[in-house]
GROMACS .gro file of N, CA, C and O in nm:
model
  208
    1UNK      N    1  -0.180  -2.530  -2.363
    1UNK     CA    2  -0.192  -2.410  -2.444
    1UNK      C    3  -0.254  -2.300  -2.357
    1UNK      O    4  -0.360  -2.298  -2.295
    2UNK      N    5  -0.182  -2.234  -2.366
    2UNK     CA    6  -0.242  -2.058  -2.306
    2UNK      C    7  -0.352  -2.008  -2.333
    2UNK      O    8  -0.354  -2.017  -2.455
    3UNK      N    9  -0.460  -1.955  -2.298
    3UNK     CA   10  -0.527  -1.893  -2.367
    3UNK      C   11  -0.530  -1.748  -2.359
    3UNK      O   12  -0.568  -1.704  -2.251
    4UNK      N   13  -0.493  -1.643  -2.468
    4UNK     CA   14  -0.425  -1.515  -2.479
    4UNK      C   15  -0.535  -1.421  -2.474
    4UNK      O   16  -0.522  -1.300  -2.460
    5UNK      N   17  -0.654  -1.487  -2.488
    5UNK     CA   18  -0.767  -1.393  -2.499
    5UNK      C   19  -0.736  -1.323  -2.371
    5UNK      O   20  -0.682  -1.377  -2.275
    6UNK      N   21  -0.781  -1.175  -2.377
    6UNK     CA   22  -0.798  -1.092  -2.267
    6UNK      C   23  -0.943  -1.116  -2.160
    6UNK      O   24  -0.938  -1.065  -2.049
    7UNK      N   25  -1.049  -1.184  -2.196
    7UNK     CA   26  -1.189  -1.168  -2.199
    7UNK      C   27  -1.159  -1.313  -2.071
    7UNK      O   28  -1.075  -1.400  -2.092
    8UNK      N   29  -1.259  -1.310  -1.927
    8UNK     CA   30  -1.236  -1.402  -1.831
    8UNK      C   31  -1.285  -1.477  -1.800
    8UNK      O   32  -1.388  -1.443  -1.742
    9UNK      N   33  -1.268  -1.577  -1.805
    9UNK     CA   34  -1.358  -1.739  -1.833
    9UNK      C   35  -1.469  -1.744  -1.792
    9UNK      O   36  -1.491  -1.680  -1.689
   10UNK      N   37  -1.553  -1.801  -1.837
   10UNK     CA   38  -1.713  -1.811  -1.797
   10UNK      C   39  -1.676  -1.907  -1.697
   10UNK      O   40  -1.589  -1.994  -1.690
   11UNK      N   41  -1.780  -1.862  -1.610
   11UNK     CA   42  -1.799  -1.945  -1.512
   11UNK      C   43  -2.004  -1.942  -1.466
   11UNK      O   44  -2.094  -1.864  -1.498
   12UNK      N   45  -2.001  -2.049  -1.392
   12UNK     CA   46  -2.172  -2.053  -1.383
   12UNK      C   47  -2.214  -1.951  -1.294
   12UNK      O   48  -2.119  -1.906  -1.230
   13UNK      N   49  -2.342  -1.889  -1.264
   13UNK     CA   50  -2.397  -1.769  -1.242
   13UNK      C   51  -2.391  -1.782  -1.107
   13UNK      O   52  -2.378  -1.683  -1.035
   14UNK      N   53  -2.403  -1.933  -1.048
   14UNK     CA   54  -2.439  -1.984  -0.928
   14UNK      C   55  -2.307  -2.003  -0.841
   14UNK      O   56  -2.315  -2.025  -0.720
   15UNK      N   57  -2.209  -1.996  -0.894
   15UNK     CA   58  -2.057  -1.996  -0.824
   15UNK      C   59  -1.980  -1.837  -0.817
   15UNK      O   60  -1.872  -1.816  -0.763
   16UNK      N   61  -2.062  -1.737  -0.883
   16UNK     CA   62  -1.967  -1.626  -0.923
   16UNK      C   63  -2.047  -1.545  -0.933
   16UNK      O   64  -2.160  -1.549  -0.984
   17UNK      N   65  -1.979  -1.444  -0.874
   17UNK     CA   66  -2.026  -1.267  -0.853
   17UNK      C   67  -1.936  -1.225  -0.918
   17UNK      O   68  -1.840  -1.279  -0.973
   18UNK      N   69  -1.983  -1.091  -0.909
   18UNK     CA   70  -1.891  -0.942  -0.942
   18UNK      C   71  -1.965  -0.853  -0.819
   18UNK      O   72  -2.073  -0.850  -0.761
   19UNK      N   73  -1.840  -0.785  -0.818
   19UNK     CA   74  -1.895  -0.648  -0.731
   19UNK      C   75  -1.733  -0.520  -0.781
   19UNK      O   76  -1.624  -0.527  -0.839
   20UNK      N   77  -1.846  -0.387  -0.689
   20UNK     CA   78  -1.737  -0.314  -0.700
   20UNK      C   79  -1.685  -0.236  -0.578
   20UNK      O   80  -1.760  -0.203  -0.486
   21UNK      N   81  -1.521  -0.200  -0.582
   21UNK     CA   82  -1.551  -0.197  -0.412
   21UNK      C   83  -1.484  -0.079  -0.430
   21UNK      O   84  -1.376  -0.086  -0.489
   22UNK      N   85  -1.518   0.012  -0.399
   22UNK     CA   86  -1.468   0.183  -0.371
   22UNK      C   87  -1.387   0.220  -0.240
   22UNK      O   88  -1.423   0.172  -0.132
   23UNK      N   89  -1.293   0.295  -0.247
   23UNK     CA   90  -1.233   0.342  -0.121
   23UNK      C   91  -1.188   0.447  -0.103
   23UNK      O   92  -1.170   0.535  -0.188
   24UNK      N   93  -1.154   0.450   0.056
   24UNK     CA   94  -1.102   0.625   0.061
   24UNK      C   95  -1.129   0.723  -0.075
   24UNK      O   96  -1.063   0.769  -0.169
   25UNK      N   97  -1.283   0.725  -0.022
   25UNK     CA   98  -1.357   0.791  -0.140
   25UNK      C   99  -1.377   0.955   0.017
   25UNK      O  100  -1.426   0.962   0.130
   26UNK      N  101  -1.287   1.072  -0.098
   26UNK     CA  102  -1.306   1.204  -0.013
   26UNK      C  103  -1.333   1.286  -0.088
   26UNK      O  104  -1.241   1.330  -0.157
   27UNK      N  105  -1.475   1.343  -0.106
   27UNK     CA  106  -1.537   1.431  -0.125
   27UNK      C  107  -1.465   1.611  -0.113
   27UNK      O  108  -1.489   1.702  -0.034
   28UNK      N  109  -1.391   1.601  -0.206
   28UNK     CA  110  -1.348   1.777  -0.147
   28UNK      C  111  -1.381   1.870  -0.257
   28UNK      O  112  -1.340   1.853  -0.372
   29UNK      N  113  -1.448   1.959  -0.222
   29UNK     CA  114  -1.490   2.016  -0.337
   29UNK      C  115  -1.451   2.083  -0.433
   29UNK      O  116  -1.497   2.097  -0.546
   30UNK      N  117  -1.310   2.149  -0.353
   30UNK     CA  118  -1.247   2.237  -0.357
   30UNK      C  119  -1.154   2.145  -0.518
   30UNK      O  120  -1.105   2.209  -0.612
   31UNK      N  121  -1.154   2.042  -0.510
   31UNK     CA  122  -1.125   1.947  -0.614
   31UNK      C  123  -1.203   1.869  -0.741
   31UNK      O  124  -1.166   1.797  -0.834
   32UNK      N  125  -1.331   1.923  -0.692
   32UNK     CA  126  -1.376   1.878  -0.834
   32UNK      C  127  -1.443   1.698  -0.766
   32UNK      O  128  -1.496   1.602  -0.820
   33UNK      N  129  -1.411   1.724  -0.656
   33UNK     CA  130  -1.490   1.585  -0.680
   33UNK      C  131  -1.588   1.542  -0.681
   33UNK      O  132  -1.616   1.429  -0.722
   34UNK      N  133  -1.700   1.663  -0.613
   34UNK     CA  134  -1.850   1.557  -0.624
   34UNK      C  135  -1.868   1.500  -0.811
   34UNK      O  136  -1.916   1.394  -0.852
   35UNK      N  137  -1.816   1.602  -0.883
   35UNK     CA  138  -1.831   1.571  -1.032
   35UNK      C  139  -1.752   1.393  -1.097
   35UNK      O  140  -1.796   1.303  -1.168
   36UNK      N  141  -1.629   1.414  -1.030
   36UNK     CA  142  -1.571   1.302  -1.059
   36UNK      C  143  -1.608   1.145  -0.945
   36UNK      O  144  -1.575   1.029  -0.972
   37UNK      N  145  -1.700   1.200  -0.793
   37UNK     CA  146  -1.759   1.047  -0.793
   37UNK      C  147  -1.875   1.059  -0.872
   37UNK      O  148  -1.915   0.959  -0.932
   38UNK      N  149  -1.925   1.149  -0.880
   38UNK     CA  150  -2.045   1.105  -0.949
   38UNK      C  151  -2.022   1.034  -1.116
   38UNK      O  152  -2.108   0.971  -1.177
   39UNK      N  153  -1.892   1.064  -1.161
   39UNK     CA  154  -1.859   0.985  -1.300
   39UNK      C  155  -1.849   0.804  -1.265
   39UNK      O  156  -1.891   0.706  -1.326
   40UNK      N  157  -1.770   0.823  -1.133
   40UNK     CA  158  -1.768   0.713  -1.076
   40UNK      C  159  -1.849   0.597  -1.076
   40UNK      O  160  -1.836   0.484  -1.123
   41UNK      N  161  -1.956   0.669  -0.994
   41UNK     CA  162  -2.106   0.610  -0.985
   41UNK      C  163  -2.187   0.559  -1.097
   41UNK      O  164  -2.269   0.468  -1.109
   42UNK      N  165  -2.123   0.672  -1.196
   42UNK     CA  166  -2.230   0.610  -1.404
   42UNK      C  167  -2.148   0.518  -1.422
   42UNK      O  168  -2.183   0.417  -1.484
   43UNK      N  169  -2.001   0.533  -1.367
   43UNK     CA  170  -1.943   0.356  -1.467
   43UNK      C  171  -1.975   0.226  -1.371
   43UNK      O  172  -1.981   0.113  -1.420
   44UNK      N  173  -1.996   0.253  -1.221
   44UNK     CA  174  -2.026   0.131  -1.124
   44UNK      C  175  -2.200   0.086  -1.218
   44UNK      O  176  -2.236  -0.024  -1.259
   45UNK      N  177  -2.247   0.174  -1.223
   45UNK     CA  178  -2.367   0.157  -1.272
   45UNK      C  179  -2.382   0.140  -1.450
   45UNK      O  180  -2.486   0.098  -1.502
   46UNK      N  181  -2.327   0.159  -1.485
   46UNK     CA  182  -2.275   0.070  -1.625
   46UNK      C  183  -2.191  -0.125  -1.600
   46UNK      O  184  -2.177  -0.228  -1.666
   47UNK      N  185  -2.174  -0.099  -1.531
   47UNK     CA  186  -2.081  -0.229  -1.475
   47UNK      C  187  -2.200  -0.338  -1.455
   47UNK      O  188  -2.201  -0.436  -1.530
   48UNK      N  189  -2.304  -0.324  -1.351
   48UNK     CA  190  -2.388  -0.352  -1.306
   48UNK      C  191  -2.353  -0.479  -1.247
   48UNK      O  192  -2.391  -0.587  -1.290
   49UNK      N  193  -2.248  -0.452  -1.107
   49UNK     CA  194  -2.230  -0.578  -1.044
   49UNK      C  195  -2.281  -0.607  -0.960
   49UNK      O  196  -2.359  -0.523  -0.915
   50UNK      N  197  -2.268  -0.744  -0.889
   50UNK     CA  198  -2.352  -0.788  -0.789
   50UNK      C  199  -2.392  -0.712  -0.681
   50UNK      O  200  -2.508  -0.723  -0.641
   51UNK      N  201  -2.310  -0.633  -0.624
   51UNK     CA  202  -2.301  -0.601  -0.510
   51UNK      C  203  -2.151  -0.484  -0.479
   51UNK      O  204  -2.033  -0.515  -0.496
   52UNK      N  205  -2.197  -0.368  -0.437
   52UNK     CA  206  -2.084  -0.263  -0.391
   52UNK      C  207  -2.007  -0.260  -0.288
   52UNK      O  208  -1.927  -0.167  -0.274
   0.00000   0.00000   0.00000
């Protein structure tokens, strides 16, 4: 049997991380982005994973 739940299996604390991994992250201002990493940054930090 499948399991359809969307939600991802527990696993023990001691076998498993989370992290978050950002890239070709470019700062242009001219775009609006310091605003949009910094949105970035409140959801990595809502996330609260192991390690960036």
């Amino acid at each position: 049997m499948q399991n359809s739940s969307k939600e991802p299996k527990e696993e023990s604390s001691e076998t498993s991380f989370e992290f978050a991994f950002l890239t070709d992250i470019h700062i242009k201002p001219e775009m609006n982005a310091p605003k949009g990493f910094q949105m970035a940054i409140n959801k990595v930090n809502e996330l609260n994973p192991d390690f960036v």
